[in-house]
PDB file of C-alpha atoms and ligand atoms in Angstrom:
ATOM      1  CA  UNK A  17      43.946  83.562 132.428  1.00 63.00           C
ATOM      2  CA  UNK A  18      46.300  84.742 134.996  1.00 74.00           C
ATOM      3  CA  UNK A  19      48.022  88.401 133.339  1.00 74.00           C
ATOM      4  CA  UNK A  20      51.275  90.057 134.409  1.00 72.00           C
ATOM      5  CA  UNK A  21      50.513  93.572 134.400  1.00 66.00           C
ATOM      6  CA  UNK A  22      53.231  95.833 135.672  1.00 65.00           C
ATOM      7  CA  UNK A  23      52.621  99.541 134.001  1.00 61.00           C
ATOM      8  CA  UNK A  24      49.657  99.894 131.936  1.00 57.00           C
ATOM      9  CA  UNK A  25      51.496  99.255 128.937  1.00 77.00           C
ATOM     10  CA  UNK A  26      52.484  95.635 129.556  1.00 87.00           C
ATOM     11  CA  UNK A  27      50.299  93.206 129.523  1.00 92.00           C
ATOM     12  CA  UNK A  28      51.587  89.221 129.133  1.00 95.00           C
ATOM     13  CA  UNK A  29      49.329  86.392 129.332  1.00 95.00           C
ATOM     14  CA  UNK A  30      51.189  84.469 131.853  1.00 95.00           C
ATOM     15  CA  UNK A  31      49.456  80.805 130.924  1.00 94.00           C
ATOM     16  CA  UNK A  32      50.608  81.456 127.425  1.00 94.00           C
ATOM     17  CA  UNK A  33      54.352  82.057 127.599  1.00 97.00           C
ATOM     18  CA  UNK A  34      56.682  80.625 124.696  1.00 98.00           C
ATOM     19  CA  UNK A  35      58.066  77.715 125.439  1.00 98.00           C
ATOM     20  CA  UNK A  36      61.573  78.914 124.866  1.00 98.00           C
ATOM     21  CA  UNK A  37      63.074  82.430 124.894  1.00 98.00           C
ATOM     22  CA  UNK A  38      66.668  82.690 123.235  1.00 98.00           C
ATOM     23  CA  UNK A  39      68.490  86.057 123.648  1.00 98.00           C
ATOM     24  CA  UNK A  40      71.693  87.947 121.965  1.00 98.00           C
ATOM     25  CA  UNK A  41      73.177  89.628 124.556  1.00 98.00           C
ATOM     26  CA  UNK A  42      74.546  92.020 123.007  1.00 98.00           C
ATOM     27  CA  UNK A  43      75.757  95.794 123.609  1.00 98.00           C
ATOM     28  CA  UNK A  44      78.248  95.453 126.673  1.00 98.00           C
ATOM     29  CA  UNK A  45      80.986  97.381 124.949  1.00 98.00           C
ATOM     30  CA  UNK A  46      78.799 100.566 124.155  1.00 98.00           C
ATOM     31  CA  UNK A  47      77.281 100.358 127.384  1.00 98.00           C
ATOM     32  CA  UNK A  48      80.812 100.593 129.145  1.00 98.00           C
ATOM     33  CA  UNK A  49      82.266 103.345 126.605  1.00 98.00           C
ATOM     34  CA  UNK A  50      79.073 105.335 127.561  1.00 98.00           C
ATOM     35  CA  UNK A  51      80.346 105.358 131.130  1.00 98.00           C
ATOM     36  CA  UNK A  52      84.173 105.871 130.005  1.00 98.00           C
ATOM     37  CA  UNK A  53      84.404 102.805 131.610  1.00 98.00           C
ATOM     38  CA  UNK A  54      86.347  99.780 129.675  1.00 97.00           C
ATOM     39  CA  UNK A  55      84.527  96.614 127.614  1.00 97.00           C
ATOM     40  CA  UNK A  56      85.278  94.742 130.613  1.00 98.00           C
ATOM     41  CA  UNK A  57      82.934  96.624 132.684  1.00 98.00           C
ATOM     42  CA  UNK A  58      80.578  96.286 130.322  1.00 98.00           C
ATOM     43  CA  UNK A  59      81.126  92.542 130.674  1.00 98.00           C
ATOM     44  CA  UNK A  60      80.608  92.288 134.370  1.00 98.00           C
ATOM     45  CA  UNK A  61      76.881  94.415 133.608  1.00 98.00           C
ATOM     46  CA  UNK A  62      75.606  92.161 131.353  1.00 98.00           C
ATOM     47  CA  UNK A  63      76.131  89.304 133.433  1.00 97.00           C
ATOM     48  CA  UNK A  64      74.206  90.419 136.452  1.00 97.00           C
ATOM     49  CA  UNK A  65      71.659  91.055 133.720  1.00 98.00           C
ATOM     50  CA  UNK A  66      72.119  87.718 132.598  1.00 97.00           C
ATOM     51  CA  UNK A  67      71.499  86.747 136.603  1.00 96.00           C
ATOM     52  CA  UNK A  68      68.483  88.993 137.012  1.00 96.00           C
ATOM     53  CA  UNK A  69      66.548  88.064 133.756  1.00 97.00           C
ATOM     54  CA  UNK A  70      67.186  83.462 134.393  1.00 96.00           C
ATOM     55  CA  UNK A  71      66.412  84.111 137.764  1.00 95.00           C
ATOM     56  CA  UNK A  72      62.797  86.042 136.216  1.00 96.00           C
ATOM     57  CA  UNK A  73      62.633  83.317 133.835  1.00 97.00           C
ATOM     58  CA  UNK A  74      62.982  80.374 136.168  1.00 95.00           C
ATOM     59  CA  UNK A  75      60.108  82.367 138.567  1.00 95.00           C
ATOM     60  CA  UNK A  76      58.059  83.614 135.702  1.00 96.00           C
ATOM     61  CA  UNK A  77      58.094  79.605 134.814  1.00 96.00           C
ATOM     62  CA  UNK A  78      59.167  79.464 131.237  1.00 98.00           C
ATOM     63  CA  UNK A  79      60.688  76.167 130.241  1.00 98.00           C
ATOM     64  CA  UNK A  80      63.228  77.295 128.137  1.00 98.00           C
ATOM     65  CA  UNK A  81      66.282  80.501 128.388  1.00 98.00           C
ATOM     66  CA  UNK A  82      69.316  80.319 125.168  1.00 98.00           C
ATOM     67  CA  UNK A  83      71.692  83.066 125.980  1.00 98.00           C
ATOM     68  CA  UNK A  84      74.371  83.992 123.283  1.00 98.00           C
ATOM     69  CA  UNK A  85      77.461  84.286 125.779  1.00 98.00           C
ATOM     70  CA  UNK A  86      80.644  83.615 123.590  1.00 98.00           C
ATOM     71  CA  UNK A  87      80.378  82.875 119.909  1.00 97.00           C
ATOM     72  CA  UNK A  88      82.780  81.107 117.485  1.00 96.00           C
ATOM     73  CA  UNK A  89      84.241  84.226 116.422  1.00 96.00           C
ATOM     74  CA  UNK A  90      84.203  86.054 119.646  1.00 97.00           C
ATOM     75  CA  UNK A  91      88.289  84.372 120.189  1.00 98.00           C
ATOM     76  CA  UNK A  92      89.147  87.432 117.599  1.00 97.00           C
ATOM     77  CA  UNK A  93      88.682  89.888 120.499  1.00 97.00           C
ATOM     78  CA  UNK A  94      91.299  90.784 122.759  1.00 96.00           C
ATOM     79  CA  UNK A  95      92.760  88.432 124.729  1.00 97.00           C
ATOM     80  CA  UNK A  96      92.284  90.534 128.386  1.00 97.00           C
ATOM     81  CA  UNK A  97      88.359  90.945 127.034  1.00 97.00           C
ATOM     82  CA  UNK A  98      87.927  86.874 126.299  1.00 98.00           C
ATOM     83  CA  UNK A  99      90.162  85.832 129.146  1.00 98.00           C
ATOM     84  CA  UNK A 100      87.058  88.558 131.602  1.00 98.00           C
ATOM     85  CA  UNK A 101      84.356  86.870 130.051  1.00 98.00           C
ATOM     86  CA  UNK A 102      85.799  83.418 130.718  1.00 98.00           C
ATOM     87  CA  UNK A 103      86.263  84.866 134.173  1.00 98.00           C
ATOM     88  CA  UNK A 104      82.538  85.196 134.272  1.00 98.00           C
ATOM     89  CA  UNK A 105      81.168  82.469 133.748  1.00 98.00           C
ATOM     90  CA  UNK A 106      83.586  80.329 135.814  1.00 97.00           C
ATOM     91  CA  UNK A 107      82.582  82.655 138.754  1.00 97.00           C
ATOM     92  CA  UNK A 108      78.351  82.051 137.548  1.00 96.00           C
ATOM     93  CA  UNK A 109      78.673  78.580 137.716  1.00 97.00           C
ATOM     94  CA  UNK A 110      80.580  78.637 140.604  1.00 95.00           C
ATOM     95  CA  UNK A 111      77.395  80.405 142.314  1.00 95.00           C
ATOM     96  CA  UNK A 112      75.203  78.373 139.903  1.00 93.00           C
ATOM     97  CA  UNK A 113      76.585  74.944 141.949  1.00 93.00           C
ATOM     98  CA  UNK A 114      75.962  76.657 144.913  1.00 92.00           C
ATOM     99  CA  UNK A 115      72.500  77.614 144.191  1.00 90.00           C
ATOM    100  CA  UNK A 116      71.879  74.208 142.285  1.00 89.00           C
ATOM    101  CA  UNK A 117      69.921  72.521 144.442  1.00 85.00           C
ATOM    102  CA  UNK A 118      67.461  75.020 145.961  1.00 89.00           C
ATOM    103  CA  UNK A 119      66.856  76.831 142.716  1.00 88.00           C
ATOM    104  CA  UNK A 120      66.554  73.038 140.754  1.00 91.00           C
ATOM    105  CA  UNK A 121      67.768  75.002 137.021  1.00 94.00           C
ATOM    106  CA  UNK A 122      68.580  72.884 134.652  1.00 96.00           C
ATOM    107  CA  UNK A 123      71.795  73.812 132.756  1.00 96.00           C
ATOM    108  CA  UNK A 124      73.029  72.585 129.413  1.00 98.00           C
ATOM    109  CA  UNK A 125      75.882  74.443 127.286  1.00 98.00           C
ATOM    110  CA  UNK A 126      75.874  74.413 123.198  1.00 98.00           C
ATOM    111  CA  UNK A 127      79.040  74.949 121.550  1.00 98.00           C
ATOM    112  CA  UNK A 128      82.455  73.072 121.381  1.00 98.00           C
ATOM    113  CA  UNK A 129      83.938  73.671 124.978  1.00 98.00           C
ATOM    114  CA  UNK A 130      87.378  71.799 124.625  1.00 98.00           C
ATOM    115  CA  UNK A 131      88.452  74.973 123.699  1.00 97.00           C
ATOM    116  CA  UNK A 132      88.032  76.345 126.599  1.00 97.00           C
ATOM    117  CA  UNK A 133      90.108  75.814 129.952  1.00 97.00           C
ATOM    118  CA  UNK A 134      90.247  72.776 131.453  1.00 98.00           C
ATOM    119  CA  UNK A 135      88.482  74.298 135.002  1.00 97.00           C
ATOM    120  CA  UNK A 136      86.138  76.132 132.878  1.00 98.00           C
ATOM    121  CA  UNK A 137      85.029  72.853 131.116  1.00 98.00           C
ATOM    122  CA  UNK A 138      85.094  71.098 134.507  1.00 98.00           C
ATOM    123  CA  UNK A 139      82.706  73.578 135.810  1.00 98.00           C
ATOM    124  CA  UNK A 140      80.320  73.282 132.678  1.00 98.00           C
ATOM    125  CA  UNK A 141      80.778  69.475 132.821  1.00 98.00           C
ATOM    126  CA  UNK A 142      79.759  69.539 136.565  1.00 97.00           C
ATOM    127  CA  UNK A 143      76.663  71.970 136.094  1.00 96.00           C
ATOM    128  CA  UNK A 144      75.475  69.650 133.793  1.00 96.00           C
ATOM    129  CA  UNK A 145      75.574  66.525 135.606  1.00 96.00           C
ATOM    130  CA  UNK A 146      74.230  67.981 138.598  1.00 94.00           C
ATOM    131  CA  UNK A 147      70.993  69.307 137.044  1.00 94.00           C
ATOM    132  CA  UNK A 148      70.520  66.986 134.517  1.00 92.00           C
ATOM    133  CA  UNK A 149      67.789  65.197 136.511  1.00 91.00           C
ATOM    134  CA  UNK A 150      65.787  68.721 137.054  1.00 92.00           C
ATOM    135  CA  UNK A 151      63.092  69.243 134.826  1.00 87.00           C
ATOM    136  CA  UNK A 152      61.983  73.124 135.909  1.00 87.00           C
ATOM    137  CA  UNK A 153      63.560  75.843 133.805  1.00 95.00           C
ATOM    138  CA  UNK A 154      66.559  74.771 131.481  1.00 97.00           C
ATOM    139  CA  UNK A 155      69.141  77.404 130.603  1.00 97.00           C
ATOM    140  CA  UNK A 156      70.806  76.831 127.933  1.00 98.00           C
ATOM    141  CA  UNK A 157      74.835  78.856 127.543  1.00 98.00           C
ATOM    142  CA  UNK A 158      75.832  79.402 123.943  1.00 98.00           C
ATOM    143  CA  UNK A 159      79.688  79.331 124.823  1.00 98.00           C
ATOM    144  CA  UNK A 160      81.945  79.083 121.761  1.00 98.00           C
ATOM    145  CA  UNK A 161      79.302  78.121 119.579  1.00 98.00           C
ATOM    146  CA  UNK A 162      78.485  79.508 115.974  1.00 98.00           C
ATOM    147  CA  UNK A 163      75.306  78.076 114.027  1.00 98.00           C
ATOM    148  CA  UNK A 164      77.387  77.054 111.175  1.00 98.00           C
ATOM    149  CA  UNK A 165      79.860  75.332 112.936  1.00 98.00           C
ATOM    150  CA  UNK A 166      77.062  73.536 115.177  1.00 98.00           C
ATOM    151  CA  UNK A 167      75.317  72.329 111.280  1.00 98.00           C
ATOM    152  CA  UNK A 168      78.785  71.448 110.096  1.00 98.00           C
ATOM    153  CA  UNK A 169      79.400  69.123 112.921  1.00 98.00           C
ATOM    154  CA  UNK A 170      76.242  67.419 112.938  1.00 98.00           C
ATOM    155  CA  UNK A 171      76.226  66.793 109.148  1.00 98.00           C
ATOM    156  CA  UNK A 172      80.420  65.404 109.808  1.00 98.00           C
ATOM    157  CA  UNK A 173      79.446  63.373 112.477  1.00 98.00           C
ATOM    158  CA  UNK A 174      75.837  62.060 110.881  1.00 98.00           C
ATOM    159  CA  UNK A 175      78.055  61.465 107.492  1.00 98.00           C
ATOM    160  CA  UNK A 176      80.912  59.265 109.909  1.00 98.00           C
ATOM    161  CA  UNK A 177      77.436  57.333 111.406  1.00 97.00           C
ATOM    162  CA  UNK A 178      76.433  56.936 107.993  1.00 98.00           C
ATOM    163  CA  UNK A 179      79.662  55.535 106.714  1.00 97.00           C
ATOM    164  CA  UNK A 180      79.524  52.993 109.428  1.00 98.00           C
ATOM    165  CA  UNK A 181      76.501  51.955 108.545  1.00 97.00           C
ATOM    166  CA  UNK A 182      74.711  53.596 112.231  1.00 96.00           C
ATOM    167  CA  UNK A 183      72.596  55.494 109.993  1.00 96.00           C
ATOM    168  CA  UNK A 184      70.718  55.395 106.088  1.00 96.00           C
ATOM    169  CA  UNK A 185      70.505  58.805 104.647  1.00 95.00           C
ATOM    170  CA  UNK A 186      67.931  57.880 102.474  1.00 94.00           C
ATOM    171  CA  UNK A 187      65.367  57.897 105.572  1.00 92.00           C
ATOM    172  CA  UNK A 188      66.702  61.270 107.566  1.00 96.00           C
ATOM    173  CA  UNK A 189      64.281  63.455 108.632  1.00 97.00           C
ATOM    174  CA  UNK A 190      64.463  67.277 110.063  1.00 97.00           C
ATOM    175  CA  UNK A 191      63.468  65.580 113.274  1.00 96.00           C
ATOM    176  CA  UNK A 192      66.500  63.542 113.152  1.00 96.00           C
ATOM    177  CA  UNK A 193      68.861  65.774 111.941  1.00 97.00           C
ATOM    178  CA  UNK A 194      67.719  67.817 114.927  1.00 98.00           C
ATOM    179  CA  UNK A 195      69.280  64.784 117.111  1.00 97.00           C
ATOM    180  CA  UNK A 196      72.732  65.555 115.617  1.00 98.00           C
ATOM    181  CA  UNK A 197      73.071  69.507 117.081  1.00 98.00           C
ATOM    182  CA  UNK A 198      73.566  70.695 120.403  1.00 98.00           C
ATOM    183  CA  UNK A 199      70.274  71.893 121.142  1.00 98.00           C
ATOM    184  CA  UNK A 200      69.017  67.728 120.690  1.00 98.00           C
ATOM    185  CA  UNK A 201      65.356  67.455 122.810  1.00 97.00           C
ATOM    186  CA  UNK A 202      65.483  71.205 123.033  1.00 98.00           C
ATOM    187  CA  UNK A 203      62.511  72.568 121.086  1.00 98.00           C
ATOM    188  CA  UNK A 204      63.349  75.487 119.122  1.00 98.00           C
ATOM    189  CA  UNK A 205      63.089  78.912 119.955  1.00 98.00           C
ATOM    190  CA  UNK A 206      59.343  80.666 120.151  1.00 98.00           C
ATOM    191  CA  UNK A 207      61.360  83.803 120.171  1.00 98.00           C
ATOM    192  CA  UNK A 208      64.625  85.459 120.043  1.00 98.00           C
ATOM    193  CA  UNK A 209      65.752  88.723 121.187  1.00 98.00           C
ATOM    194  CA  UNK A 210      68.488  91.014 120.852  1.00 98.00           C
ATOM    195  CA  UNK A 211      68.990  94.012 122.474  1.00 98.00           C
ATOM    196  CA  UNK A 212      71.482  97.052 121.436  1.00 97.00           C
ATOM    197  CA  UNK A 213      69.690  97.696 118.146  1.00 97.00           C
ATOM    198  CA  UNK A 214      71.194  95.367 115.851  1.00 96.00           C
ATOM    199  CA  UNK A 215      69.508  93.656 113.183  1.00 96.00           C
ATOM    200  CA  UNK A 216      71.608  90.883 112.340  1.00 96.00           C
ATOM    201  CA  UNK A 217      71.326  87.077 113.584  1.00 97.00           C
ATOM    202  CA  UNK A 218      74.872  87.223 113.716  1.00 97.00           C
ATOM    203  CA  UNK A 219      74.887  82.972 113.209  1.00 98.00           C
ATOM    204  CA  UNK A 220      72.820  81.945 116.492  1.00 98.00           C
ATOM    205  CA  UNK A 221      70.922  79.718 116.661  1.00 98.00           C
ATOM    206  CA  UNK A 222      70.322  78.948 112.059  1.00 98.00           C
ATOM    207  CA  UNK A 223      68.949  75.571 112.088  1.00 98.00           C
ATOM    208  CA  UNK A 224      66.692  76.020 115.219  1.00 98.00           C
ATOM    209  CA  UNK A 225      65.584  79.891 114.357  1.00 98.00           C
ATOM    210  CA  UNK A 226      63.487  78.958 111.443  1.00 97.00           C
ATOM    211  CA  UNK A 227      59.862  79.754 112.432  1.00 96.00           C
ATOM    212  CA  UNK A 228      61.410  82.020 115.739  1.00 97.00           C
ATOM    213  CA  UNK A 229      59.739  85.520 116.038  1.00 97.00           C
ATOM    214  CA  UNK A 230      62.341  88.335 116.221  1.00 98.00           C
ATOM    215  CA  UNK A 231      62.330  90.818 119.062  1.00 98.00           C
ATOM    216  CA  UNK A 232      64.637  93.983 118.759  1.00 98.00           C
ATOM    217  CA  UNK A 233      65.299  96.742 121.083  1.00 98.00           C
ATOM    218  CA  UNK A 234      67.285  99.432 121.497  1.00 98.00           C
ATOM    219  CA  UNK A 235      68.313  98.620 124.909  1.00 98.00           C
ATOM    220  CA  UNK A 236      72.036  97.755 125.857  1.00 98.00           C
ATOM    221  CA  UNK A 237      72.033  94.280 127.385  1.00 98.00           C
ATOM    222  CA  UNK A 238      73.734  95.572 130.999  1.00 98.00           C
ATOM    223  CA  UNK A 239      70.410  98.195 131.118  1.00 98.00           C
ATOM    224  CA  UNK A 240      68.175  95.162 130.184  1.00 98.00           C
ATOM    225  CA  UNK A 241      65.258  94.823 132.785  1.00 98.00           C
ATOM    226  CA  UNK A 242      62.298  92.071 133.858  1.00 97.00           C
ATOM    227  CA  UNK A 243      59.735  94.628 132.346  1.00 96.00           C
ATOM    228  CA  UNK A 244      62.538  94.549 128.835  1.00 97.00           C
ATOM    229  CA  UNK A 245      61.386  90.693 129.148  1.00 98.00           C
ATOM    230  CA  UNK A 246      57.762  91.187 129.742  1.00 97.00           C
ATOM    231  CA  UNK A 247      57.867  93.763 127.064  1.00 97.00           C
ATOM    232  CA  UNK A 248      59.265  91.119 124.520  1.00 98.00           C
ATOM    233  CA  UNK A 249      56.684  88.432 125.669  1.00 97.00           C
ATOM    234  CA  UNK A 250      53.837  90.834 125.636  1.00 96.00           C
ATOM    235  CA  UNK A 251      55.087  91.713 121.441  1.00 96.00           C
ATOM    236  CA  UNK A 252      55.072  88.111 121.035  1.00 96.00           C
ATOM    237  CA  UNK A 253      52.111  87.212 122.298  1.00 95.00           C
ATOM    238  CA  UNK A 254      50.718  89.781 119.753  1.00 92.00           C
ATOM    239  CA  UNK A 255      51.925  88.190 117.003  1.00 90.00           C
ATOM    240  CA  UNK A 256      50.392  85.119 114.694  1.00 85.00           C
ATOM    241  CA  UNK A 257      52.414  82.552 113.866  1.00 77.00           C
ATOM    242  CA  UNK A 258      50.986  80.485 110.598  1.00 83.00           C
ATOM    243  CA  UNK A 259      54.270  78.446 110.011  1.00 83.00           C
ATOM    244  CA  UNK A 260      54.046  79.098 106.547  1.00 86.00           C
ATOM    245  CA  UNK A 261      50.190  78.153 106.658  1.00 85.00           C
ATOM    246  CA  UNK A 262      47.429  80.821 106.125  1.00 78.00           C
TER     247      UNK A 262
HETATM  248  C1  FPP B  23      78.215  91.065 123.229  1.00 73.86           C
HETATM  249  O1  FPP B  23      78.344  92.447 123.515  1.00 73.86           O
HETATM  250  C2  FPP B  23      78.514  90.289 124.432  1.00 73.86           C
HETATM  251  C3  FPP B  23      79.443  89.291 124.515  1.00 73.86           C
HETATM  252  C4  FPP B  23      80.260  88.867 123.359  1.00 73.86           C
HETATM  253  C5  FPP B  23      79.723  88.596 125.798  1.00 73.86           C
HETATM  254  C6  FPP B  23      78.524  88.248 126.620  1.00 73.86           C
HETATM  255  C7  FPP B  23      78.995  87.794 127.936  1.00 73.86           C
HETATM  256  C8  FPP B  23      78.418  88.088 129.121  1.00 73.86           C
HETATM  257  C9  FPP B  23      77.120  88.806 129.257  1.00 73.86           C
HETATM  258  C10 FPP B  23      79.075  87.704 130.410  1.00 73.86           C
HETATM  259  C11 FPP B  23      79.171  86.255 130.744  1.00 73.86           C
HETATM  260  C12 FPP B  23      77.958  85.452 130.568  1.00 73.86           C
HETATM  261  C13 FPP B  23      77.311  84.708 131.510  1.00 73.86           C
HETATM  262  C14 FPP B  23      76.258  83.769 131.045  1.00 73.86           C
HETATM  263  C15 FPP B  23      77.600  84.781 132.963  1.00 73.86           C
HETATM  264  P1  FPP B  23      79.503  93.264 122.784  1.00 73.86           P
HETATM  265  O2  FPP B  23      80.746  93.143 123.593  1.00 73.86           O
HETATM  266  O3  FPP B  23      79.646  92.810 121.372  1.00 73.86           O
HETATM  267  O4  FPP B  23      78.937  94.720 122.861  1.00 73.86           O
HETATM  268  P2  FPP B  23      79.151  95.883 121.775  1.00 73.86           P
HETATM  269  O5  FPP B  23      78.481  95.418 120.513  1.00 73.86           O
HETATM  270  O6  FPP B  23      78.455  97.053 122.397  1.00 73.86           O
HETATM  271  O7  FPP B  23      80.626  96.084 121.642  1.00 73.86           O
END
């Protein structure tokens, strides 16, 4: 057994990672308005973190990151705030093209991205097709995605295949019904985390969260570390999951 043991009080059991890790990254805002420093800011922290902790993952060698980056509901926000995010993620997966082929990361994105502009949906459209053959780590970037809206348009669009005569409902299975969402051949999460001490799901991830353990901590995503990680995996891995068994 091959252990990760960075300060005495982590200890994770490297040949027994989750399979898949989904996080909430959440607490930019109070992490810039502790510095006096606007959301924005806040914004530009959290995605190094976001940087620092795939890059762990993909090294670490777990098969599966979900990060929460832009929900359904996020668009409410002002516009300078959605229009720096957006500016974000075009300039990660500009890098991420760049880096592509040496660091072989698969990329996927879950959400409805026509939305979105039509360079940023290039970019996503591009990161997908060049990784798509890499079978390493896969990240995974919630971007204008809400779990509702993901079950809403799988049920529409299994209903329309239904109507057509592509599908019986009379023989769908939770295996199937799994086809029809965004996270299709993903397994679902092992566990989920969310930082900045909020307790809420906050509609990530419902279908796929059902037998998930929760992780929360206190920490603001931007001041969320590799040993933050560890320190998740290491609560996990203390944990026993009976999936409604005994
Ligand atoms: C939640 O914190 C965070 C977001 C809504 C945006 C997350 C986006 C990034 C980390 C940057 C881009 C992402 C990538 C993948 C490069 P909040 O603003 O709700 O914080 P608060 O609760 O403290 O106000």
């Amino acid at each position: 057994m091959a252990f990760f043991q960075k300060k005495a009080d982590i200890q994770v059991d490297m040949d027994h990672l989750p399979q898949h890790i989904a996080i909430i990254m959440d607490g930019n805002g109070r992490w810039a308005k502790k510095r006096g420093l606007p959301r924005t800011a806040g914004h530009a922290a959290g995605s190094e973190t976001f940087r620092t902790v795939a890059t762990f993952a993909k090294d670490i060698g777990l098969q599966y990151l979900t990060v929460y980056a832009f929900s359904t509901e996020n668009w409410k926000r002002p516009p300078e705030e959605v229009a720096a995010i957006m500016n974000l993620l075009e300039k990660y997966l500009h890098e991420a093209i760049d880096r592509m082929a040496r660091d072989k990361v698969k990329m996927a994105f879950f959400g409805d991205l026509t939305p979105l502009t039509p360079k940023l949906q290039a970019l996503c459209h591009e990161t997908e097709e060049i990784s798509k053959g890499y079978d390493g780590c896969q990240v995974n970037i919630c971007l204008n995605y809400g779990g509702r809206d993901e079950i809403m348009r799988a049920a529409q669009a299994y209903a329309q295949a239904c109507v057509e005569g592509r599908a019986d409902p009379h023989h769908l299975t939770q295996e199937q019904f799994g086809n029809w969402l965004y996270s299709a051949g993903v397994p679902d999460p092992d566990l989920i985390i969310r930082p900045s001490g909020e307790l809420r799901i906050s509609n990530f991830l419902l279908w796929q969260c059902a037998y998930a353990e929760f992780y929360y901590t206190d920490v603001l995503w931007p001041d969320f570390t590799k040993e933050e990680l560890l320190k998740a995996i290491a609560s996990y891995q203390n944990r026993s999951r009976r999936y409604g068994g005994i």
